[in-house]
XYZ file of C-alpha atoms in Angstrom:
256
model
C -12.018 -16.178 -15.166
C -10.542 -14.941 -11.905
C -13.081 -14.360 -9.177
C -12.264 -11.340 -7.067
C -13.510 -10.480 -3.632
C -13.298 -6.921 -2.218
C -12.979 -6.451 1.544
C -13.935 -2.891 2.381
C -15.937 -2.548 -0.757
C -17.800 0.799 0.122
C -14.578 2.585 0.824
C -12.913 4.859 -1.799
C -10.417 2.248 -2.973
C -13.091 -0.526 -2.850
C -15.431 1.401 -5.149
C -12.531 2.268 -7.485
C -11.645 -1.483 -7.707
C -15.172 -2.476 -8.420
C -15.509 0.117 -11.149
C -12.236 -1.117 -12.732
C -13.294 -4.722 -12.674
C -16.747 -4.395 -14.177
C -15.750 -3.829 -17.903
C -13.088 -6.744 -17.910
C -13.518 -10.191 -19.414
C -10.837 -12.038 -17.349
C -11.787 -10.690 -13.846
C -15.182 -10.979 -12.171
C -16.619 -9.764 -8.963
C -16.889 -12.783 -6.650
C -18.171 -10.959 -3.503
C -18.245 -7.677 -1.512
C -17.418 -7.740 2.182
C -18.578 -4.692 4.094
C -19.586 -4.912 7.832
C -22.288 -2.373 8.591
C -23.223 -2.180 4.925
C -25.149 -5.569 4.629
C -27.458 -5.490 1.561
C -26.101 -2.140 0.175
C -26.010 -2.126 -3.631
C -22.780 -1.170 -5.286
C -23.025 -1.048 -9.101
C -25.428 -4.032 -9.189
C -23.510 -6.098 -6.591
C -24.779 -6.614 -3.105
C -22.502 -5.933 -0.065
C -22.456 -8.576 2.812
C -21.525 -8.191 6.339
C -20.702 -11.905 6.489
C -17.034 -12.765 5.542
C -18.303 -16.098 4.147
C -19.430 -14.036 1.120
C -15.709 -14.108 -0.093
C -15.089 -17.837 0.695
C -14.927 -19.003 -2.934
C -13.099 -16.087 -4.440
C -9.736 -16.773 -6.129
C -8.150 -13.447 -5.054
C -9.240 -11.132 -2.261
C -8.447 -7.372 -2.238
C -8.048 -6.131 1.434
C -9.018 -2.492 1.617
C -10.262 -2.020 5.234
C -8.241 -0.272 7.946
C -5.006 -1.159 9.805
C -6.858 -2.272 12.958
C -8.910 -5.000 11.334
C -6.803 -5.947 8.256
C -4.569 -8.478 9.930
C -7.423 -10.528 11.210
C -9.134 -10.241 7.803
C -6.004 -11.406 5.902
C -5.654 -14.503 8.236
C -9.225 -15.237 7.428
C -8.790 -14.948 3.689
C -5.659 -17.244 3.941
C -7.829 -19.826 5.681
C -10.235 -19.574 2.633
C -7.348 -20.743 0.459
C -7.398 -17.480 -1.538
C -4.599 -15.255 -2.842
C -4.648 -11.889 -1.150
C -3.701 -8.466 -2.323
C -3.363 -5.957 0.603
C -3.891 -2.242 -0.149
C -4.419 -1.293 3.491
C -1.931 1.011 5.131
C 0.149 0.288 8.354
C 2.231 -2.574 7.172
C 5.637 -1.602 8.708
C 8.591 -4.029 8.991
C 7.306 -5.629 12.084
C 3.969 -6.345 10.535
C 5.510 -7.562 7.353
C 7.725 -10.021 9.312
C 4.579 -11.459 10.864
C 2.980 -11.857 7.511
C 6.051 -13.654 6.067
C 5.848 -16.118 8.992
C 2.094 -16.600 8.578
C 2.287 -17.216 4.803
C 5.540 -19.383 4.758
C 5.008 -22.735 3.159
C 1.683 -21.967 1.560
C 0.863 -22.410 -2.119
C -1.140 -19.219 -2.154
C 0.382 -15.763 -2.433
C 0.033 -12.513 -0.500
C 1.001 -9.300 -2.194
C 1.233 -6.112 0.012
C 1.007 -3.033 -2.133
C 1.964 0.272 -0.452
C 0.899 2.234 -3.502
C -0.855 1.061 -6.622
C 0.345 3.983 -8.671
C 3.139 3.036 -11.172
C 4.512 6.505 -10.882
C 4.692 6.222 -7.080
C 6.397 2.848 -7.409
C 8.999 4.417 -9.545
C 9.395 7.312 -7.062
C 10.185 4.816 -4.259
C 12.612 2.944 -6.397
C 14.433 6.070 -7.446
C 14.732 7.064 -3.763
C 16.086 3.739 -2.801
C 18.739 3.996 -5.530
C 19.733 7.518 -4.602
C 19.721 7.143 -0.846
C 23.356 5.671 -0.364
C 24.741 8.700 -2.093
C 23.473 11.362 0.252
C 24.154 11.984 3.941
C 20.548 13.083 4.767
C 17.206 11.663 3.781
C 13.745 12.845 4.934
C 10.213 12.163 3.718
C 7.211 14.420 3.433
C 3.862 12.754 2.678
C 0.691 14.751 2.017
C -2.852 13.196 1.939
C -6.553 14.159 2.100
C -7.889 15.310 5.381
C -9.772 12.150 6.212
C -6.989 9.612 5.674
C -7.259 7.575 8.916
C -3.622 6.771 9.496
C -0.156 8.393 9.502
C 2.440 7.871 8.321
C 1.111 6.484 5.061
C 1.899 3.023 3.958
C 3.836 4.457 1.031
C 6.128 6.432 3.379
C 6.683 3.565 5.674
C 7.778 1.356 2.814
C 9.976 4.167 1.299
C 11.569 4.736 4.726
C 12.315 1.006 5.166
C 13.922 0.806 1.725
C 15.947 4.013 2.245
C 17.114 2.793 5.624
C 18.274 -0.535 4.257
C 20.142 1.137 1.327
C 21.815 3.517 3.802
C 22.876 0.721 6.159
C 24.399 -1.247 3.267
C 26.448 1.955 2.337
C 27.527 2.314 6.053
C 25.516 5.627 6.550
C 24.146 6.397 10.007
C 21.465 9.019 11.043
C 23.016 12.387 11.959
C 21.939 14.932 14.596
C 19.009 17.095 13.631
C 18.809 19.712 16.481
C 16.387 19.886 19.421
C 12.649 20.069 19.092
C 11.104 23.095 20.686
C 7.680 21.634 20.003
C 7.117 17.861 20.075
C 6.848 16.361 16.542
C 8.482 19.361 14.858
C 11.143 17.088 13.404
C 8.670 14.419 12.343
C 8.421 10.743 13.239
C 11.546 8.562 12.760
C 10.967 5.315 11.020
C 14.110 3.177 10.956
C 16.148 6.325 11.306
C 14.424 8.157 8.432
C 12.249 11.083 9.481
C 8.620 11.232 8.008
C 6.495 14.335 8.060
C 2.793 13.780 7.547
C 0.361 16.382 6.311
C -3.412 15.874 6.377
C -5.294 18.690 4.653
C -8.131 19.589 2.328
C -7.198 19.662 -1.325
C -4.725 16.825 -1.450
C -5.215 13.232 -2.787
C -1.889 11.506 -2.311
C 1.582 12.993 -2.648
C 5.080 12.210 -1.443
C 8.421 14.042 -1.609
C 11.746 12.532 -0.642
C 14.492 15.036 0.093
C 18.099 13.772 -0.038
C 20.873 16.142 1.072
C 24.622 16.095 0.495
C 27.394 18.602 0.616
C 26.490 21.634 -1.505
C 23.430 19.859 -3.041
C 20.062 18.266 -2.417
C 17.918 16.033 -4.603
C 14.065 16.093 -4.515
C 12.129 13.208 -5.707
C 8.409 13.789 -5.740
C 5.272 12.097 -7.006
C 1.711 13.541 -7.088
C -1.545 11.667 -7.451
C -4.189 13.963 -8.630
C -6.998 11.532 -9.263
C -7.725 8.150 -7.655
C -8.070 6.652 -11.112
C -4.295 6.518 -11.131
C -4.436 3.463 -8.910
C -6.739 1.378 -11.178
C -4.083 0.011 -13.553
C -1.927 -1.148 -10.639
C -4.913 -2.801 -8.928
C -5.780 -4.765 -12.005
C -2.157 -5.653 -12.673
C -1.839 -6.944 -9.028
C -5.040 -9.133 -9.346
C -3.885 -10.662 -12.616
C -0.310 -11.437 -11.435
C -0.455 -12.328 -7.740
C -0.905 -16.081 -8.261
C 2.282 -16.130 -10.338
C 4.555 -14.657 -7.717
C 7.583 -16.766 -6.781
C 7.355 -16.199 -3.027
C 4.437 -16.596 -0.549
C 4.896 -12.863 0.459
C 5.788 -9.999 -1.866
C 5.877 -6.356 -1.097
C 5.233 -3.796 -3.843
C 4.524 -3.950 -7.508
C 8.241 -3.729 -8.371
C 8.715 -7.452 -9.088
C 5.663 -7.440 -11.344
C 6.847 -4.375 -13.193
C 10.448 -5.657 -13.420
C 12.084 -2.803 -11.706
C-alpha cells in the first residue's frame, strides 16, 4: 500500500486527486496539508495546517501555487518522500534548481506540466514537428481564476520546441513591432506564448507551426478536470520506479 499525501488538498486538483484515490486498493490517503483550512473535512479526511501531517507519506502530491511550491518540495524531500509536482511555474531555471537539489538522492521527484494523456501527446507531437517549420507559436487558454500565466504546460512545450529548433539550426525570426505592449505575446526561449484567461474554459492549448505555403495546428482541449485523474494515479504508482532523481512529464512513464 502506497501512502499518499496531498499538499494543497482543498484546491481543485487536490480534491480531484483525493476523489481518485478513495476507491483504490493500492493507494491510500496518508495526510492532507492545507494551511488556512486546519480541521476542514474533505471526504472523511481532515486537513491540517501543519506540514508534519505528511511526514510519513511515501509519495506527496504538490498542488499549491508557484510562490510556495519550491519551499514545500524541499520540505517533502527532507521527509524522505517521493514527490509529484503538479504546480505550474517550473520553467527551465527552476527545473535546473530542482535537478541540483535532488541529485544523488534515492528518492524521486516527478514534475508533471499536464496530467492529461492527450496533452502529453500534444506536446510530444509539437516537439517532433517543430524542426520542420520556420515559425512556432503557442496559444494557451484557461479558466478565469487560474493564478499564473503562462501555464506550466505552455512553458514546458516552449522549452521542448526551442530545444528541437536549436538542434535543427533554426533561429527566431522577426515578428514586427508591437503597437500595444504584449500584443505579440511573451517569449519563452524564443517561442511566443499567448495566454487567455476567460470564463468558459478549462484547459486548452494550441501550437501553430508555420512554413512556406502551409501551417500545422496541433491542439488539445480538456473539457472536464476528470481527464487529469488517470495521469495522477499513474504518476503516484510509477514515481518510485523512475531511473533519475528528477523527471519532467509523463512521457517516460507512457513510453513516448
